[in-house]
């Protein structure tokens, strides 16, 4: 069912495929947006490295809670948590930058410059690659966050301790870092199972509602075309054999799932309806054909972070494929 997208099949796929894996260089027309987004993407790797290395202060917090009258243990726990909260604040602030970068890219990739999304992706390959990199980062961030319960525990402990210190009029070092209003926003961010994806989904929805002069198809067709490109690259042995590493496979899988979720948020009936331009059965099959432990997080993202999966209009076969 992906065939309702007008590919110049081989050429476009191979062009995109090769440019994404190589380093697609921006044209003069793309440069301004590309440079804005590039600054954000350069920091993305460091964010992932910090999140991967995030150990949490579980031990110190447990000891402090078990010995409430031991001042030394309370101080140790606080000293361990404050720098971690600085990191969590940094990740949250990065999500705001990522959303702004996404808006710039969507503005370029859905503008009226070209008549259809295929032309945009073909002529603005460097921007398409950046969009793909944002999605890859987002799903990787959320996979790491999902498997790290320390993040929410540390932040909850920080907030509880801070409010206790306020009641007792104890000056709290580090409070300047995160005031109450910011703490509320950060807390809401981490309460979501997939916080970065939620930021992007909300950001894409906001982009569509703020740009009422743009036909919504400009955005949804761009997303469905990218989903098709990834699916075809992954399921066609001739293309798949050109992948140089498993990391490239992961990249394509994450991008495919990311664009499906964004499409599901902004399309009036979502990605799972009959009229959707995304071949959902084909995409799920591609995921199921990978080693199970490598895609469980992506299947969960489709199960739990899409908007329309449980609608009555969703085909029963698709629902059972995701069970």
Coordinates of C-alpha atoms in Angstrom, one line a residue:
X1 CA 0.0 0.0 0.0
X2 CA 3.0 2.3 0.0
X3 CA 2.5 2.7 -3.8
X4 CA 0.3 5.7 -3.6
X5 CA 3.5 7.7 -3.0
X6 CA 5.0 8.9 -6.3
X7 CA 8.5 7.6 -6.3
X8 CA 10.8 7.7 -9.2
X9 CA 11.4 4.4 -7.4
X10 CA 15.0 3.3 -7.9
X11 CA 16.6 6.7 -8.4
X12 CA 15.0 8.5 -5.5
X13 CA 15.5 5.7 -3.0
X14 CA 19.1 5.2 -4.0
X15 CA 19.8 8.9 -3.9
X16 CA 18.3 9.3 -0.5
X17 CA 19.8 6.1 0.7
X18 CA 23.3 7.1 -0.4
X19 CA 23.1 10.7 0.7
X20 CA 21.8 9.8 4.2
X21 CA 24.5 7.4 4.8
X22 CA 27.2 9.6 3.3
X23 CA 27.3 13.2 4.4
X24 CA 24.7 15.1 2.5
X25 CA 26.0 18.6 2.0
X26 CA 23.5 21.5 2.2
X27 CA 22.8 23.5 -1.0
X28 CA 23.0 27.3 -0.7
X29 CA 19.2 27.4 -0.3
X30 CA 19.3 25.0 2.6
X31 CA 22.4 26.5 4.4
X32 CA 20.7 28.8 6.8
X33 CA 18.4 26.3 8.3
X34 CA 21.0 23.5 8.1
X35 CA 23.5 25.6 10.1
X36 CA 20.9 26.4 12.8
X37 CA 20.0 22.7 13.2
X38 CA 23.6 21.5 12.9
X39 CA 24.5 23.4 16.2
X40 CA 21.8 21.4 18.0
X41 CA 22.7 18.1 16.5
X42 CA 26.4 18.6 17.4
X43 CA 25.3 18.6 21.1
X44 CA 23.0 15.6 20.7
X45 CA 25.7 13.0 20.9
X46 CA 27.0 14.5 24.2
X47 CA 23.5 14.4 25.6
X48 CA 23.2 10.7 24.7
X49 CA 26.6 9.9 26.2
X50 CA 25.7 11.7 29.5
X51 CA 22.3 9.9 29.7
X52 CA 23.9 6.5 29.0
X53 CA 26.4 7.2 31.8
X54 CA 23.7 8.4 34.2
X55 CA 24.0 6.2 37.3
X56 CA 21.7 8.0 39.8
X57 CA 22.0 8.5 43.5
X58 CA 19.9 5.5 44.6
X59 CA 22.3 4.3 47.2
X60 CA 22.7 7.7 48.9
X61 CA 18.9 8.4 48.8
X62 CA 18.1 5.0 50.4
X63 CA 20.5 5.5 53.2
X64 CA 19.2 9.0 53.9
X65 CA 15.6 7.8 53.9
X66 CA 16.4 4.8 56.2
X67 CA 18.2 7.1 58.7
X68 CA 16.2 10.3 58.8
X69 CA 17.9 11.7 61.8
X70 CA 21.5 11.2 60.5
X71 CA 22.4 14.6 59.3
X72 CA 25.6 13.5 57.6
X73 CA 23.7 11.0 55.4
X74 CA 21.1 13.7 54.5
X75 CA 23.9 15.9 53.4
X76 CA 25.6 13.2 51.4
X77 CA 22.3 12.4 49.5
X78 CA 21.7 16.1 48.8
X79 CA 25.3 16.5 47.6
X80 CA 24.9 13.5 45.3
X81 CA 21.5 14.6 43.9
X82 CA 22.2 18.3 43.2
X83 CA 24.7 17.8 40.3
X84 CA 22.4 15.1 38.8
X85 CA 19.5 17.5 38.8
X86 CA 21.7 19.9 36.9
X87 CA 22.1 17.2 34.2
X88 CA 18.4 16.5 34.1
X89 CA 17.7 20.2 33.7
X90 CA 20.2 20.3 30.8
X91 CA 18.4 17.3 29.1
X92 CA 15.1 19.1 29.5
X93 CA 16.5 22.4 28.1
X94 CA 17.9 20.4 25.2
X95 CA 14.4 19.1 24.4
X96 CA 13.3 22.8 23.9
X97 CA 16.2 23.4 21.5
X98 CA 15.3 20.2 19.6
X99 CA 11.7 21.3 19.2
X100 CA 12.9 24.6 17.8
X101 CA 15.2 22.8 15.3
X102 CA 12.3 20.5 14.3
X103 CA 10.1 23.6 13.6
X104 CA 12.8 25.1 11.3
X105 CA 13.2 21.8 9.4
X106 CA 9.4 21.3 9.0
X107 CA 9.2 24.9 7.8
X108 CA 11.7 24.1 5.0
X109 CA 10.6 20.6 4.1
X110 CA 6.9 21.4 3.9
X111 CA 7.0 24.8 2.2
X112 CA 5.3 25.5 -1.1
X113 CA 8.7 25.7 -2.9
X114 CA 8.2 22.2 -4.5
X115 CA 4.9 20.6 -5.5
X116 CA 5.3 17.3 -3.6
X117 CA 7.3 15.8 -0.7
X118 CA 9.4 13.6 -2.9
X119 CA 10.9 16.7 -4.6
X120 CA 11.6 18.2 -1.2
X121 CA 13.4 15.1 0.0
X122 CA 15.2 14.8 -3.2
X123 CA 16.4 18.4 -3.5
X124 CA 16.8 19.1 0.2
X125 CA 18.7 15.9 1.1
X126 CA 20.8 17.6 3.8
X127 CA 17.8 18.8 5.6
X128 CA 16.0 15.4 5.3
X129 CA 19.1 13.8 6.8
X130 CA 19.0 16.2 9.7
X131 CA 15.3 15.5 10.3
X132 CA 16.2 11.8 10.3
X133 CA 19.0 12.4 12.8
X134 CA 16.6 14.3 15.1
X135 CA 14.3 11.3 15.1
X136 CA 17.1 8.8 15.6
X137 CA 18.3 10.9 18.6
X138 CA 14.8 11.2 20.0
X139 CA 14.1 7.4 20.0
X140 CA 17.5 6.6 21.3
X141 CA 17.1 9.1 24.2
X142 CA 13.7 7.7 25.1
X143 CA 15.0 4.1 25.0
X144 CA 17.8 5.0 27.4
X145 CA 15.4 7.0 29.7
X146 CA 12.8 4.1 29.8
X147 CA 15.4 1.7 31.2
X148 CA 16.7 4.1 33.9
X149 CA 14.3 4.5 36.8
X150 CA 16.9 6.5 38.7
X151 CA 16.0 9.6 36.7
X152 CA 12.6 10.0 38.2
X153 CA 13.6 8.8 41.7
X154 CA 16.4 11.4 41.8
X155 CA 14.2 14.2 40.7
X156 CA 11.4 13.3 43.1
X157 CA 13.8 13.1 46.0
X158 CA 15.3 16.5 45.1
X159 CA 11.8 18.1 45.0
X160 CA 10.7 16.5 48.4
X161 CA 14.0 17.6 50.1
X162 CA 13.7 21.1 48.6
X163 CA 10.2 21.6 49.9
X164 CA 11.2 20.3 53.4
X165 CA 14.2 22.7 53.4
X166 CA 11.8 25.6 52.5
X167 CA 9.4 24.7 55.3
X168 CA 12.4 24.7 57.7
X169 CA 13.9 27.9 56.2
X170 CA 17.1 26.1 55.3
X171 CA 19.0 27.9 52.5
X172 CA 19.2 25.4 49.6
X173 CA 22.3 25.5 47.6
X174 CA 21.3 24.6 44.0
X175 CA 17.8 26.0 44.3
X176 CA 18.9 28.8 41.9
X177 CA 19.5 26.0 39.4
X178 CA 15.8 24.9 39.4
X179 CA 13.1 27.1 40.7
X180 CA 9.6 25.8 41.5
X181 CA 8.0 26.6 38.2
X182 CA 10.9 25.0 36.2
X183 CA 10.8 22.0 38.5
X184 CA 7.1 21.5 37.7
X185 CA 7.9 21.5 34.0
X186 CA 10.9 19.2 34.3
X187 CA 8.8 16.8 36.4
X188 CA 6.1 16.7 33.8
X189 CA 8.7 16.1 31.1
X190 CA 10.2 13.0 32.9
X191 CA 6.8 11.7 34.0
X192 CA 6.2 10.8 30.3
X193 CA 7.4 7.3 29.3
X194 CA 8.9 8.8 26.1
X195 CA 9.6 12.5 26.9
X196 CA 11.6 13.5 23.8
X197 CA 9.0 11.9 21.5
X198 CA 6.2 13.7 23.3
X199 CA 8.1 17.0 22.8
X200 CA 8.4 16.3 19.1
X201 CA 4.8 15.1 18.7
X202 CA 3.5 18.2 20.5
X203 CA 5.9 20.3 18.4
X204 CA 4.7 18.9 15.1
X205 CA 1.1 19.3 16.1
X206 CA 1.9 22.9 17.1
X207 CA 3.7 23.5 13.8
X208 CA 0.6 22.3 11.8
X209 CA -1.8 24.4 13.8
X210 CA 0.4 27.5 13.6
X211 CA 0.8 27.2 9.8
X212 CA -2.9 27.0 8.7
X213 CA -1.9 28.4 5.3
X214 CA 0.1 25.2 4.6
X215 CA -2.0 22.2 3.5
X216 CA -1.7 19.6 6.2
X217 CA -0.8 17.1 3.4
X218 CA 2.5 18.9 3.0
X219 CA 3.5 17.7 6.5
X220 CA 1.8 14.3 6.4
X221 CA 3.1 13.4 2.9
X222 CA 6.6 14.4 3.9
X223 CA 6.4 12.0 6.9
X224 CA 4.8 9.1 5.0
X225 CA 7.3 9.4 2.2
X226 CA 10.2 9.1 4.8
X227 CA 8.5 6.1 6.4
X228 CA 8.2 4.4 2.9
X229 CA 11.9 5.2 2.1
X230 CA 13.0 3.6 5.4
X231 CA 10.7 0.6 5.0
X232 CA 11.8 -0.1 1.4
X233 CA 15.5 0.3 2.3
X234 CA 15.1 -2.2 5.1
X235 CA 13.0 -4.8 3.4
X236 CA 14.7 -4.9 0.0
X237 CA 17.8 -7.2 0.1
X238 CA 19.5 -5.2 -2.7
X239 CA 19.5 -2.0 -0.6
X240 CA 19.9 -3.7 2.8
X241 CA 23.1 -5.4 1.6
X242 CA 24.6 -1.9 1.2
X243 CA 24.3 -1.1 4.9
X244 CA 27.8 -1.0 6.3
X245 CA 26.8 -1.6 9.9
X246 CA 24.0 -2.6 12.3
X247 CA 24.0 1.0 13.5
X248 CA 22.8 2.0 10.1
X249 CA 19.9 -0.5 10.4
X250 CA 19.1 0.9 13.8
X251 CA 19.2 4.4 12.4
X252 CA 16.6 3.5 9.7
X253 CA 14.4 1.6 12.1
X254 CA 14.3 4.5 14.5
X255 CA 13.6 7.1 11.8
X256 CA 10.8 4.9 10.4
X257 CA 9.1 4.6 13.8
X258 CA 9.6 8.3 14.6
X259 CA 7.9 9.5 11.4
X260 CA 5.0 7.0 11.9
X261 CA 4.4 8.4 15.4
X262 CA 4.6 12.1 14.2
X263 CA 2.2 11.2 11.3
X264 CA -0.2 9.6 13.7
X265 CA -0.3 12.7 15.8
X266 CA -0.8 15.2 13.0
X267 CA -3.0 13.3 10.5
X268 CA -6.7 13.8 11.3
X269 CA -7.3 10.0 11.3
X270 CA -3.8 8.8 12.1
X271 CA -1.3 6.3 10.8
X272 CA -3.4 3.2 11.4
X273 CA -6.6 4.0 9.4
X274 CA -7.3 2.6 6.0
X275 CA -6.8 6.0 4.3
X276 CA -3.3 6.4 5.9
X277 CA -0.5 6.7 3.3
X278 CA 1.8 4.6 5.5
X279 CA 1.9 0.8 4.9
X280 CA 1.6 0.0 8.6
X281 CA 1.5 -3.8 8.1
X282 CA 4.7 -3.6 6.0
X283 CA 6.4 -1.3 8.6
X284 CA 5.5 -3.6 11.5
X285 CA 6.6 -6.6 9.6
X286 CA 10.0 -5.0 9.0
X287 CA 10.3 -4.4 12.7
X288 CA 9.3 -8.0 13.6
X289 CA 11.9 -9.3 11.1
X290 CA 14.7 -7.9 13.2
X291 CA 16.3 -9.6 16.3
X292 CA 13.6 -9.2 19.0
X293 CA 15.8 -7.6 21.7
X294 CA 16.9 -4.9 19.2
X295 CA 13.4 -3.6 18.4
X296 CA 11.3 -4.1 21.6
X297 CA 11.7 -0.4 22.5
X298 CA 10.5 0.6 19.0
X299 CA 7.5 -1.7 19.1
X300 CA 6.7 -0.4 22.5
X301 CA 6.9 3.2 21.2
X302 CA 4.2 2.2 18.5
X303 CA 2.1 0.4 21.2
X304 CA 2.2 3.1 23.8
X305 CA 3.0 6.5 22.4
X306 CA 0.8 6.6 19.2
X307 CA -2.5 8.4 19.4
X308 CA -4.8 6.3 17.2
X309 CA -3.7 2.6 17.6
X310 CA -6.7 1.8 19.8
X311 CA -9.3 3.6 17.6
X312 CA -12.1 1.4 16.3
X313 CA -11.1 2.2 12.8
X314 CA -7.7 0.4 13.2
X315 CA -7.5 -2.8 11.3
X316 CA -7.6 -5.8 13.7
X317 CA -4.6 -7.5 12.0
X318 CA -2.5 -4.4 12.8
X319 CA -3.7 -4.5 16.4
X320 CA -2.8 -8.2 16.7
X321 CA 0.6 -7.7 15.1
X322 CA 1.4 -5.2 17.9
X323 CA 0.1 -7.3 20.7

